[in-house]
Coordinates of C-alpha atoms in Angstrom, one line a residue:
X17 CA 0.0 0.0 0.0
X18 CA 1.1 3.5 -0.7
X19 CA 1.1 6.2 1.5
X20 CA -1.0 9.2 0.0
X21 CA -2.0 12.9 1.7
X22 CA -5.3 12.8 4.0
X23 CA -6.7 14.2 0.7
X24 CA -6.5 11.1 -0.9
X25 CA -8.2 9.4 1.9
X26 CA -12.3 9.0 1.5
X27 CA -13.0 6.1 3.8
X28 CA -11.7 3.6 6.6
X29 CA -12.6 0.1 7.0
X30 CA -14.3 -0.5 11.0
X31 CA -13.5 -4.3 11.1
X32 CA -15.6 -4.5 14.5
X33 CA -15.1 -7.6 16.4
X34 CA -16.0 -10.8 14.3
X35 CA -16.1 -11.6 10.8
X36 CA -18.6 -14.5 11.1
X37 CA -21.6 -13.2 9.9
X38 CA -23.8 -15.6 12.0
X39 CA -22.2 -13.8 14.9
X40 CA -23.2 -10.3 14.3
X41 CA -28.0 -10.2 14.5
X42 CA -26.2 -11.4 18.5
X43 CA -24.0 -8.3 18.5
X44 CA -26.5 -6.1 16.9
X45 CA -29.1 -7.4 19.7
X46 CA -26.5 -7.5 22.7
X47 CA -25.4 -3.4 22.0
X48 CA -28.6 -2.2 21.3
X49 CA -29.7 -3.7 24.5
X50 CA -26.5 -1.9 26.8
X51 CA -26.8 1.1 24.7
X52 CA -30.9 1.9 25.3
X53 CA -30.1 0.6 28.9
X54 CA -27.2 3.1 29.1
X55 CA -29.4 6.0 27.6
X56 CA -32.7 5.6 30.0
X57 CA -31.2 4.8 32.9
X58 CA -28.6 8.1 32.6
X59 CA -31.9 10.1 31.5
X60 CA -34.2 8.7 34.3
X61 CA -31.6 9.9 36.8
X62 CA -31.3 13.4 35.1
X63 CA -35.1 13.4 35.4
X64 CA -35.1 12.2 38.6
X65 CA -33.0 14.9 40.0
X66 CA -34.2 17.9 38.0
X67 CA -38.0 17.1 38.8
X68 CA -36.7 16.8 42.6
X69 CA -36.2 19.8 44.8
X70 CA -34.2 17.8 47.8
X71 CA -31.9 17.1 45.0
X72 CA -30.5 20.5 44.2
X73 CA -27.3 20.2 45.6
X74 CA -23.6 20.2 44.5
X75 CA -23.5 16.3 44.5
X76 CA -26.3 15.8 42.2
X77 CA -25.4 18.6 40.2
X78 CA -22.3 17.0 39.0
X79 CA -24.3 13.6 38.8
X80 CA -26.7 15.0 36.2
X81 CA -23.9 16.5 34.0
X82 CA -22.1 13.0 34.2
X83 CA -25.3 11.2 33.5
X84 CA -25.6 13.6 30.3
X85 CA -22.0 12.8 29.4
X86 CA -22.3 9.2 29.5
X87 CA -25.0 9.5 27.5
X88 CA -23.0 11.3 24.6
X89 CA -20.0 9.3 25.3
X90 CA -21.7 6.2 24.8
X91 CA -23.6 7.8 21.8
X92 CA -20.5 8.6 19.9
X93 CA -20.0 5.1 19.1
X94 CA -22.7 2.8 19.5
X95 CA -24.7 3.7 17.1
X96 CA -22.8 4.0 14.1
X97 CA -21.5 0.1 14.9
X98 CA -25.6 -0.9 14.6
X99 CA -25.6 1.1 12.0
X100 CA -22.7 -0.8 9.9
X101 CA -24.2 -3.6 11.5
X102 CA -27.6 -3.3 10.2
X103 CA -26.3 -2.2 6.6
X104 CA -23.8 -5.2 6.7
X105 CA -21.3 -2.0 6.1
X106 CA -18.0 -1.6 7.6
X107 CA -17.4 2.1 5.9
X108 CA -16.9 5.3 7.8
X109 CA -15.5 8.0 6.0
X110 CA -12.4 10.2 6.4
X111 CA -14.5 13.3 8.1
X112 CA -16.7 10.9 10.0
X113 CA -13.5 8.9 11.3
X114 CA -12.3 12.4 13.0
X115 CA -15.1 13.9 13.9
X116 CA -16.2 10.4 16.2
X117 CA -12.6 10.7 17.2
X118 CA -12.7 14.3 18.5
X119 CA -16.1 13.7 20.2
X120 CA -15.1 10.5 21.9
X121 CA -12.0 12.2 23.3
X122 CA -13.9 15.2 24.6
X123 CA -16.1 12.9 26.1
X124 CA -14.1 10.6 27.4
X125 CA -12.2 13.8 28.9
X126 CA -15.1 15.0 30.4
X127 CA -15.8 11.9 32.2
X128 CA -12.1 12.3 34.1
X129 CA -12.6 15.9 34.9
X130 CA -16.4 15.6 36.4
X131 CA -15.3 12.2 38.4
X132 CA -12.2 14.5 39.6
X133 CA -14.5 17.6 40.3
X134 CA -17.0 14.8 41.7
X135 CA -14.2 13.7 44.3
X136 CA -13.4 17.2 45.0
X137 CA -17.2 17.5 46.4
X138 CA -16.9 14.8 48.4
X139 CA -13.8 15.6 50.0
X140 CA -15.4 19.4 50.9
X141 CA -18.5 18.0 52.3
X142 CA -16.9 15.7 54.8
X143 CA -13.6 17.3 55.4
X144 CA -14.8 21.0 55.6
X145 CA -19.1 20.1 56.8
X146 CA -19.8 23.5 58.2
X147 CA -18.7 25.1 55.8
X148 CA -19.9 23.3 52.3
X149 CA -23.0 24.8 51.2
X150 CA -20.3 27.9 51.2
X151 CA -17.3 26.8 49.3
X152 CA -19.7 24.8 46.9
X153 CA -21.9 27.7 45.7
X154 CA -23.8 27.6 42.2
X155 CA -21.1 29.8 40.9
X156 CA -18.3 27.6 41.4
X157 CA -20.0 24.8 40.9
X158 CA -20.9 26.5 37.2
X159 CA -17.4 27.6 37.0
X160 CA -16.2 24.0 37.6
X161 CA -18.3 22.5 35.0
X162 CA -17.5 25.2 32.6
X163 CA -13.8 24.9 33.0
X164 CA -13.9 20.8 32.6
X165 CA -15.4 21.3 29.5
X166 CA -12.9 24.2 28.2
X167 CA -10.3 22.0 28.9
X168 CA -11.7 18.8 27.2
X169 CA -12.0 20.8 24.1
X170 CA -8.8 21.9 23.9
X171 CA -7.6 18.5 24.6
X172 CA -9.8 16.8 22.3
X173 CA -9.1 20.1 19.7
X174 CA -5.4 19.4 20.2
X175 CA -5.2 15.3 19.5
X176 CA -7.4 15.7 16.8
X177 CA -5.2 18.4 14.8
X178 CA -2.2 16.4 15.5
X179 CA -4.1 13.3 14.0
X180 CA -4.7 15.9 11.0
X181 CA -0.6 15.9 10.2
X182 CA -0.6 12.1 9.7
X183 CA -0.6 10.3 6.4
X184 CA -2.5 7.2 5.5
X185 CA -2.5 5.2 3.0
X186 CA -4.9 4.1 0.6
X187 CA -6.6 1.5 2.5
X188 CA -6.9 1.6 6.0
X189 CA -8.5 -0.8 8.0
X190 CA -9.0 -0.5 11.7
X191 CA -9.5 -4.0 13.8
X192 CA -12.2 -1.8 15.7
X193 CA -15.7 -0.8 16.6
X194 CA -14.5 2.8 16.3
X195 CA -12.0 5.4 16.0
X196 CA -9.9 5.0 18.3
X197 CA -6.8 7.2 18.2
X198 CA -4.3 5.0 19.5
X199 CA -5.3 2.8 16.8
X200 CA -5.3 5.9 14.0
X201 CA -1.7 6.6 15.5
X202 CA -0.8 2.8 14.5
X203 CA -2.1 2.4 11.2
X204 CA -0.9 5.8 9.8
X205 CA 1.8 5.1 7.5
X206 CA 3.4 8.7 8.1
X207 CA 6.2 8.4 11.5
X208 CA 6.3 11.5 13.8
X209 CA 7.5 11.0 16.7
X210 CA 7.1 14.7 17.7
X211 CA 3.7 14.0 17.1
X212 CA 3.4 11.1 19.1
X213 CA 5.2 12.7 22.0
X214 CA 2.8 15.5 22.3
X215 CA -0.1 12.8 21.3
X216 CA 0.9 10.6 24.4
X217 CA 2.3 13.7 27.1
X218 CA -1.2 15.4 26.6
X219 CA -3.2 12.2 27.1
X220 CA -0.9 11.3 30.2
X221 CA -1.2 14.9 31.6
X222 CA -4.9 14.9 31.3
X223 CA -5.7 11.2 32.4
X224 CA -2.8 11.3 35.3
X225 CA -3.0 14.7 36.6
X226 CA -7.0 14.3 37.6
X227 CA -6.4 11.1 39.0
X228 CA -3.7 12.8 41.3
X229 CA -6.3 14.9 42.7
X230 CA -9.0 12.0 43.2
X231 CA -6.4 10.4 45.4
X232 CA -5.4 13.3 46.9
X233 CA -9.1 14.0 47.9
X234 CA -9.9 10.5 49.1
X235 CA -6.5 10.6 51.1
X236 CA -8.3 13.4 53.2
X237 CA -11.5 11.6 53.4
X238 CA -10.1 8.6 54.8
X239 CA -7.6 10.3 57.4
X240 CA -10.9 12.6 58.3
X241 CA -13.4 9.1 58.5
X242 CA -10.4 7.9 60.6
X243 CA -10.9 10.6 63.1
X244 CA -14.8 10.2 63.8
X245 CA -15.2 8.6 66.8
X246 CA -18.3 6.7 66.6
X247 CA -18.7 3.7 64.2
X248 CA -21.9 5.0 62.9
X249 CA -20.4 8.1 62.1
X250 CA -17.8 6.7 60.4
X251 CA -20.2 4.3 58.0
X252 CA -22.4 7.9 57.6
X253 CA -19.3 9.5 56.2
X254 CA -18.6 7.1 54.1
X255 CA -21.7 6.4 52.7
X256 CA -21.9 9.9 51.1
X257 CA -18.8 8.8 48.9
X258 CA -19.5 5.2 48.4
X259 CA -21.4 5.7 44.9
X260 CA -18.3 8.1 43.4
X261 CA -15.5 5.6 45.0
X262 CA -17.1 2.7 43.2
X263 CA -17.6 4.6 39.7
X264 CA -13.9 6.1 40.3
X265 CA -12.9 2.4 40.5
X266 CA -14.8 1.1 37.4
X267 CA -13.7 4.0 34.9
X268 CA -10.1 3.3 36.0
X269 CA -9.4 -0.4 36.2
X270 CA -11.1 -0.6 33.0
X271 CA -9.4 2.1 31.8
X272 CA -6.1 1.4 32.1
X273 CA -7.1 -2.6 32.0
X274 CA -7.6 -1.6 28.2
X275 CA -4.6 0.5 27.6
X276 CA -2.4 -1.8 29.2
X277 CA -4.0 -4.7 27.5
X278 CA -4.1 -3.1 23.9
X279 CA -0.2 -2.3 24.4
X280 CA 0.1 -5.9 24.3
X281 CA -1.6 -7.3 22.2
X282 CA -1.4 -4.5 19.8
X283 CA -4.2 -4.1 17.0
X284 CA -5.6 -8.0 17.6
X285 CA -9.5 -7.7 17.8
X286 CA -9.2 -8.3 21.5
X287 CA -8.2 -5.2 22.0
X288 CA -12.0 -3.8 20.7
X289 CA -13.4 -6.5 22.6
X290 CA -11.4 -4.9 26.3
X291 CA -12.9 -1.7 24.8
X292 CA -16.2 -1.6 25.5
X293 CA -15.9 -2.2 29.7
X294 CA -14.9 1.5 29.3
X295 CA -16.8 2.7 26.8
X296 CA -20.1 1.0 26.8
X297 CA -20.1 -1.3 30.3
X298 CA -18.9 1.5 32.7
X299 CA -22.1 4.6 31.2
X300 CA -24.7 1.4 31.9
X301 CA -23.7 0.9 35.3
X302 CA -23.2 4.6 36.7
X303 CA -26.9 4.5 37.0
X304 CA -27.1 1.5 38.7
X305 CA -24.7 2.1 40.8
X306 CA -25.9 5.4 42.1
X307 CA -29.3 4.2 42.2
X308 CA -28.8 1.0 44.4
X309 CA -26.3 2.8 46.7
X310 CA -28.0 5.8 46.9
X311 CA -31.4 6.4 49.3
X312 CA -32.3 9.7 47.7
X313 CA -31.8 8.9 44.9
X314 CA -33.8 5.8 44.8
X315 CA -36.5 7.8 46.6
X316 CA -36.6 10.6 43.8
X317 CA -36.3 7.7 41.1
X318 CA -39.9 6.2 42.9
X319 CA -41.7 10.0 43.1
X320 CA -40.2 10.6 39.6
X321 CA -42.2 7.1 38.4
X322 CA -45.4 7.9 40.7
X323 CA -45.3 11.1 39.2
X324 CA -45.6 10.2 35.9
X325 CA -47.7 7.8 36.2
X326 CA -50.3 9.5 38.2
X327 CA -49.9 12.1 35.2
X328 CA -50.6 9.0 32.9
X329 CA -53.3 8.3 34.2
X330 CA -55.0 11.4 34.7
X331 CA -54.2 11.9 30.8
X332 CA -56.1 8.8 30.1
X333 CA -59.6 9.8 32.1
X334 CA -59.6 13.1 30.5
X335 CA -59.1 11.1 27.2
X336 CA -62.1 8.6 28.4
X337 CA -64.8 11.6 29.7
X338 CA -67.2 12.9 26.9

């Protein structure tokens, strides 16, 4: 194959994870399934809070931008795998290739940052009680948002232009269910190291620099749990950070199970298989997990459902009467 400019380049092959073709109505049916599961479960939260006024807090203000993020992380990806699925299509053009990559990546950055700014929360409200509903006003809380999405932009902004200076060739095909960039790195025929240098340091900075701060916060929280006397106390405290610790833990071991995991094995199908823990396993969960865990939540999620069912019902009497 010869290398050619980006200009040359008008589509990529998504290999996906099988090439049996008896294998793929089960796929289609299995990530439909985790993907509408992933989408209502992250909106019935968001609806859950917003439609709640004991839910106005910092905590759940942070929950329903992460619920909303999953949603369009997940959404990045999914559906354009059904949709090659469905067509029996492996195509994805050039543009199409990019932009997934660039929205995946801001995503995906987005999820780091609101986890981090999640942890931060938790590490005010039980370190610093008294004085909470203070530090953690609506306009830092805003600002915090606003500034976790500046930065994914730029980061996503800056790995996609740097993806723009490689060269591919004429025929690329990605042993994928979507554009990853590691694997756009791999299979451009064009070597720059500078490029992967800043590629990697900016990924490393922005993936190891908010996961810095999540320890540091939970290093407080523990050595502040430690100090409450009373064993209910203690659980109390820890309760309040339970859901976050366990999402915190999900989104990371499967993180870097995948990173670590594709750096072995390199561009085998495995690694697209490792994947989807991160980006289609860990969104479908979060709701579970904050649901289960969480008593107000679980009591908003069951006045948000007698809600709308009383409002269902009341729809279909008026519907009934002459």
């Amino acid at each position: 194959m010869d290398p050619r400019n980006n200009k040359g380049i008008s589509v990529f092959q998504l290999l996906g994870f099988s090439e049996g073709p008896e294998l793929q109505p089960l796929i289609f049916a299995l990530f439909l399934l985790m993907y509408l599961i992933t989408v209502f479960g992250n909106l019935l939260i968001i609806l859950a809070v917003s439609s709640d006024s004991h839910l106005h807090t910092p905590m759940y203000f942070f929950l329903t931008n992460l619920s909303f993020v999953d949603i369009c992380f997940t959404s990045t990806t999914i559906p354009k795998m059904l949709w090659n699925i469905q067509t029996q299509s492996k195509v994805i053009t050039y543009k199409g290739c990019l932009s997934q990559m660039y929205f995946f990546i801001l995503f995906a950055g987005l999820d780091v940052f609101l986890l981090t700014v999640m942890a931060y929360d938790r590490f005010v409200a039980i370190c610093h009680p008294l004085h909470y509903m203070v530090i953690m006003n609506p306009r830092l809380c805003g600002l915090l948002v606003l500034v976790s999405w500046i930065m994914s932009v730029l980061h996503s902004m800056l790995q996609t232009s740097m993806v723009l200076r490689l060269s591919f060739c004429t025929e690329v095909e990605i042993p994928h269910f979507f554009c990853e960039l590691n694997q756009m790195i791999q299979h451009a025929c064009s070597a720059n190291f500078l490029s992967n240098i800043v590629l990697y340091f900016a990924a490393m900075l922005l993936v190891g620099g908010p996961f810095i701060g999540i320890l540091y916060s939970y290093s407080k929280i523990v050595s502040s749990i430690h100090g409450i006397s009373s064993a209910q106390g203690k659980y109390k405290a820890f309760s309040t950070c339970a859901s976050h610790l366990s999402v915190v833990s999900l989104f990371y071991c499967t993180s870097l199970g995948v990173y670590f995991s594709s750096a072995a094995i390199q561009s085998s199908p495995s690694s697209a298989v490792a994947s989807v823990m991160y980006t289609v396993v860990t969104p479908m969960l979060n709701p579970f997990i904050y649901s289960l865990r969480n008593k107000d939540i679980k009591e908003a999620l069951m006045r948000f459902s007698g809600m709308a069912a009383l409002k269902g019902t009341i729809i279909w009497v008026l519907k009934k009467c002459p």
